[in-house]
Tab-separated table of N, CA and C in Angstrom:
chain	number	residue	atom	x	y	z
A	1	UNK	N	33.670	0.041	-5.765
A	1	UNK	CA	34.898	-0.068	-5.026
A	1	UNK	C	34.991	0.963	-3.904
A	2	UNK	N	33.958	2.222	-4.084
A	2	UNK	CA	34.461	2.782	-3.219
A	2	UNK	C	33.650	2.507	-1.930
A	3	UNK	N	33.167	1.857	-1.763
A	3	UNK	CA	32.165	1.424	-0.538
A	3	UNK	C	32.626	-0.004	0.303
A	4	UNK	N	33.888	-0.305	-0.449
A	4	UNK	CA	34.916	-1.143	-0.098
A	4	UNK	C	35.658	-0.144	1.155
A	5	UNK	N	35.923	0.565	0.329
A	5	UNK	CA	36.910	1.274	1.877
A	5	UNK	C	36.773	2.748	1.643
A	6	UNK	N	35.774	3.417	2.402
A	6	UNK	CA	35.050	4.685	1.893
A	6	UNK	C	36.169	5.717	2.618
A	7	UNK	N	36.460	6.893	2.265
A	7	UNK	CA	37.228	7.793	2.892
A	7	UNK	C	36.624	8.602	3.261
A	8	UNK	N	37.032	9.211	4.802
A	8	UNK	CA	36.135	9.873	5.768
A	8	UNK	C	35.554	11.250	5.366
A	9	UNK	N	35.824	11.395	4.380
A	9	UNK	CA	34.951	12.601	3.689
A	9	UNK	C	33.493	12.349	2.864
A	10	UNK	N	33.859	11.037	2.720
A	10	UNK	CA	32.293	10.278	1.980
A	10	UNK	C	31.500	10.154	2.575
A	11	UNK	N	32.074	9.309	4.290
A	11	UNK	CA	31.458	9.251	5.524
A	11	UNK	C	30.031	10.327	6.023
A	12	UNK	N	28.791	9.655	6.232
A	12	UNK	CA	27.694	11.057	6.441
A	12	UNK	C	26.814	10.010	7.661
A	13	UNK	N	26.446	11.119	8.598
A	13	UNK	CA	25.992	10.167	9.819
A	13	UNK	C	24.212	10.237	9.634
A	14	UNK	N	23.927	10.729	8.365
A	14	UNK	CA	22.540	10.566	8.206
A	14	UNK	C	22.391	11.725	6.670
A	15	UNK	N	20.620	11.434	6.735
A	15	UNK	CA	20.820	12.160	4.976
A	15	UNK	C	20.532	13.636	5.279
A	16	UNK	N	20.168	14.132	6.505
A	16	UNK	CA	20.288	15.659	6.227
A	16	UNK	C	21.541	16.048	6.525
A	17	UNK	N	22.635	15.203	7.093
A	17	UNK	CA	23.834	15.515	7.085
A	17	UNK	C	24.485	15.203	6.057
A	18	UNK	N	24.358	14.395	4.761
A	18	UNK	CA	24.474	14.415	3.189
A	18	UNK	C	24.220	15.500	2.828
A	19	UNK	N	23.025	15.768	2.757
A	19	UNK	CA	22.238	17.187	1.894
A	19	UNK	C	23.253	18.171	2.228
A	20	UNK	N	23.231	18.536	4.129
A	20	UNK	CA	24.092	19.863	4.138
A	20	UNK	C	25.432	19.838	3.236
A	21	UNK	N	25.984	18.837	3.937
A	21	UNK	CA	27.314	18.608	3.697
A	21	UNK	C	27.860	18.556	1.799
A	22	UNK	N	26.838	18.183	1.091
A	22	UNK	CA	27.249	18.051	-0.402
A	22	UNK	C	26.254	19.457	-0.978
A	23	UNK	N	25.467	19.981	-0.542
A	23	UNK	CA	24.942	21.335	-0.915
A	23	UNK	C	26.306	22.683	-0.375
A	24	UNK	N	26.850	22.264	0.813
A	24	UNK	CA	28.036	23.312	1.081
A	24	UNK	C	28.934	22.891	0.160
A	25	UNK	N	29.431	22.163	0.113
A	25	UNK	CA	30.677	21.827	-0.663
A	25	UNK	C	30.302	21.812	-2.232
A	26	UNK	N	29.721	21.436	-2.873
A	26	UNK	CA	29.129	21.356	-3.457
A	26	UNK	C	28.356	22.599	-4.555
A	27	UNK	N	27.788	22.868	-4.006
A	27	UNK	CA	26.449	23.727	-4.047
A	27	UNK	C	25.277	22.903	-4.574
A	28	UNK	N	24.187	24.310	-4.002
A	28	UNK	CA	22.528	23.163	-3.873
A	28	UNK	C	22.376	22.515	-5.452
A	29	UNK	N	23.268	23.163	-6.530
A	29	UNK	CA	22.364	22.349	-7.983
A	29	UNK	C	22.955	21.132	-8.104
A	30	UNK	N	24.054	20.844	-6.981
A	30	UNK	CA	24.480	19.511	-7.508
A	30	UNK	C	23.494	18.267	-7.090
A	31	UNK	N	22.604	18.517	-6.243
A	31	UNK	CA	21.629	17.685	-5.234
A	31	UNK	C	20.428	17.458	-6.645
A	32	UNK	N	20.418	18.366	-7.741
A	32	UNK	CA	19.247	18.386	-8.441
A	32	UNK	C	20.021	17.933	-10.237
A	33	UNK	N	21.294	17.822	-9.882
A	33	UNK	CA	21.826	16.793	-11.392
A	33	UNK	C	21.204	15.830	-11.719
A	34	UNK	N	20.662	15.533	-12.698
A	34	UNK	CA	20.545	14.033	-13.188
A	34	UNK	C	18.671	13.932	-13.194
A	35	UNK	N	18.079	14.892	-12.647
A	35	UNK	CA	16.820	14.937	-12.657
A	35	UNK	C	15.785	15.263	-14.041
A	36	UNK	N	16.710	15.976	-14.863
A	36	UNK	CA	15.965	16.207	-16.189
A	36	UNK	C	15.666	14.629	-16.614
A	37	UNK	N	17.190	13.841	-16.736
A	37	UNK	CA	16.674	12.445	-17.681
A	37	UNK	C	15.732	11.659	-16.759
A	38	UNK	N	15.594	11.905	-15.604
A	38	UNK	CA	14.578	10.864	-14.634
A	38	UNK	C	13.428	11.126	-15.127
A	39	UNK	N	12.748	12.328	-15.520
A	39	UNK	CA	11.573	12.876	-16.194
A	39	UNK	C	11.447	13.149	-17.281
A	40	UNK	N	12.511	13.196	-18.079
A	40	UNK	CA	12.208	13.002	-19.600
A	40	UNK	C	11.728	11.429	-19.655
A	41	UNK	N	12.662	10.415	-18.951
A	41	UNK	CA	11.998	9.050	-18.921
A	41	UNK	C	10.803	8.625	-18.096
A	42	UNK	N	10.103	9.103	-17.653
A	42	UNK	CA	8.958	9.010	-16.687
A	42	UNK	C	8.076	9.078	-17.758
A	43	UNK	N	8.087	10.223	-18.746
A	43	UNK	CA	7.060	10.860	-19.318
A	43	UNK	C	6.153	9.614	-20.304
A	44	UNK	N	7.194	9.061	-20.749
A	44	UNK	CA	7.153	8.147	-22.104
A	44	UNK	C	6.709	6.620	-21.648
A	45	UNK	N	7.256	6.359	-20.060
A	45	UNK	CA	7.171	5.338	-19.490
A	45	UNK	C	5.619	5.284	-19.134
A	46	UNK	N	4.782	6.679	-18.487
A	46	UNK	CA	4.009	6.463	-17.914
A	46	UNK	C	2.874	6.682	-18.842
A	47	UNK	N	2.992	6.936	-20.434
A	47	UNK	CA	2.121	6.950	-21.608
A	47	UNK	C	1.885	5.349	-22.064
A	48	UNK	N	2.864	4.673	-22.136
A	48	UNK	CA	3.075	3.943	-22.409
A	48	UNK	C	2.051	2.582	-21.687
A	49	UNK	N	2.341	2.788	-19.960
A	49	UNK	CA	1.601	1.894	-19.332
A	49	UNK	C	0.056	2.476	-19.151
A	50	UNK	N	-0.317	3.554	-19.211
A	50	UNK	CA	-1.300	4.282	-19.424
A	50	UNK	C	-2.107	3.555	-20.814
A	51	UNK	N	-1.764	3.798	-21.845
A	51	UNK	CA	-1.959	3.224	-23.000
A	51	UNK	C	-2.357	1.583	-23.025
A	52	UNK	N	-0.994	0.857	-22.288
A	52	UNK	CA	-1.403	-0.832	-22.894
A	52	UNK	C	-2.377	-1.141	-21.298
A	53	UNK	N	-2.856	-0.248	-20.309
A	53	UNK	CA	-3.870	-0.428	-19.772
A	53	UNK	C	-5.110	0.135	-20.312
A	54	UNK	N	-5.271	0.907	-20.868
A	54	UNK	CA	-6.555	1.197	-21.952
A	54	UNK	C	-6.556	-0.068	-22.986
A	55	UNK	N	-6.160	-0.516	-23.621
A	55	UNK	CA	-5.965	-1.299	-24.508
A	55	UNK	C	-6.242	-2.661	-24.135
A	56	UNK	N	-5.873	-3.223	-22.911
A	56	UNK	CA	-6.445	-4.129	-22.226
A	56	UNK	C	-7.555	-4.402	-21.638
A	57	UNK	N	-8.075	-3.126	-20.929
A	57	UNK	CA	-9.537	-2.650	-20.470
A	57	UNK	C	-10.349	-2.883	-21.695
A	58	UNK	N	-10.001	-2.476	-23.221
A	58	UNK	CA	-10.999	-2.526	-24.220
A	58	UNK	C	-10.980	-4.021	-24.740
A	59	UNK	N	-10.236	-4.336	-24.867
A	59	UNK	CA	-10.295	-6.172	-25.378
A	59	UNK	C	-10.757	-6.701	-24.042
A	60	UNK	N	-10.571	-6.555	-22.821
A	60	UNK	CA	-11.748	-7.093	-21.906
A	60	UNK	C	-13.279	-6.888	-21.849
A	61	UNK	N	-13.200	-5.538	-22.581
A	61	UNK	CA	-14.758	-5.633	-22.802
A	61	UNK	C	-15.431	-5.107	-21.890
A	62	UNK	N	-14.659	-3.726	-21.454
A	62	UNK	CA	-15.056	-2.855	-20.231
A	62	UNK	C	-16.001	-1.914	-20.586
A	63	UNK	N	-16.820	-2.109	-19.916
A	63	UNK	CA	-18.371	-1.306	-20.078
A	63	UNK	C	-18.239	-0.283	-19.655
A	64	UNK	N	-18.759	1.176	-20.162
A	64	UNK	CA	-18.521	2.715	-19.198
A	64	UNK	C	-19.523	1.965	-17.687
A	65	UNK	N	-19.520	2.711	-16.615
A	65	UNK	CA	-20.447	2.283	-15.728
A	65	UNK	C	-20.368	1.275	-15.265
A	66	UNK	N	-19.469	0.250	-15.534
A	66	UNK	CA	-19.240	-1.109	-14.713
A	66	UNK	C	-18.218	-1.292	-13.608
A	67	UNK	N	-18.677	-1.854	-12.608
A	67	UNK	CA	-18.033	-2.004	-11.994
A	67	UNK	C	-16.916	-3.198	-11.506
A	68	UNK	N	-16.824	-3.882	-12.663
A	68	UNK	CA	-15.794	-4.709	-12.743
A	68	UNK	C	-14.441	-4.485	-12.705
A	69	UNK	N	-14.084	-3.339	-12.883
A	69	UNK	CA	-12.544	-2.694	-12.789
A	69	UNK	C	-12.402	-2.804	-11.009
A	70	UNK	N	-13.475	-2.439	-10.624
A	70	UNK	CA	-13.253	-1.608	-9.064
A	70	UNK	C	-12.712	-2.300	-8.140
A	71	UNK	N	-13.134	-3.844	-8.424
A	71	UNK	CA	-11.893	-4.848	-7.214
A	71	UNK	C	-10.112	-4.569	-7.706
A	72	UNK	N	-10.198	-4.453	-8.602
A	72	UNK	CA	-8.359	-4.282	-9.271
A	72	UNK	C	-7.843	-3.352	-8.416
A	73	UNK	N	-8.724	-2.135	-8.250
A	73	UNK	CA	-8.135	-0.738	-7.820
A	73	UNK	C	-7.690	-0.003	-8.791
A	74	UNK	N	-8.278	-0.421	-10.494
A	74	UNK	CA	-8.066	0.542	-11.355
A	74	UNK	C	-9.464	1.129	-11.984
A	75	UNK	N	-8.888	2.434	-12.244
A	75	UNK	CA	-10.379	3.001	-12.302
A	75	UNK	C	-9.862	3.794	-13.627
């Protein structure tokens, strides 16, 4: 709703004029809220696809030394 009818304090004529403007008012740790859960969830996400791509590579029947991965772009 609020991007329905934004009030001229929301208003920013670009993003280093965001940054200043919500790091002054603000201060700089508010720019870095919310970043712990982005990387607590990264961590688990990127084991995960890490993993069921090993797991796929081995039921394909991927040879050390082959170069059958190398058209994919996974190595």
């Amino acid at each position: 709703m609020q991007l329905l009818s934004p009030s001229p304090a929301a208003v920013y004529s670009g993003m280093s004029n965001a940054i200043t403007r919500i790091s002054s008012t603000e201060g700089l740790k508010t720019l870095w809220r919310g970043v712990a859960s982005v990387i607590a969830g990264a961590g688990p996400a990127h084991a995960v696809q890490f993993g069921t791509l090993e797991a796929v590579k081995e039921m394909m029947g991927k040879r050390e030394g082959s170069a059958a991965w190398a058209s994919t772009g996974t190595f």
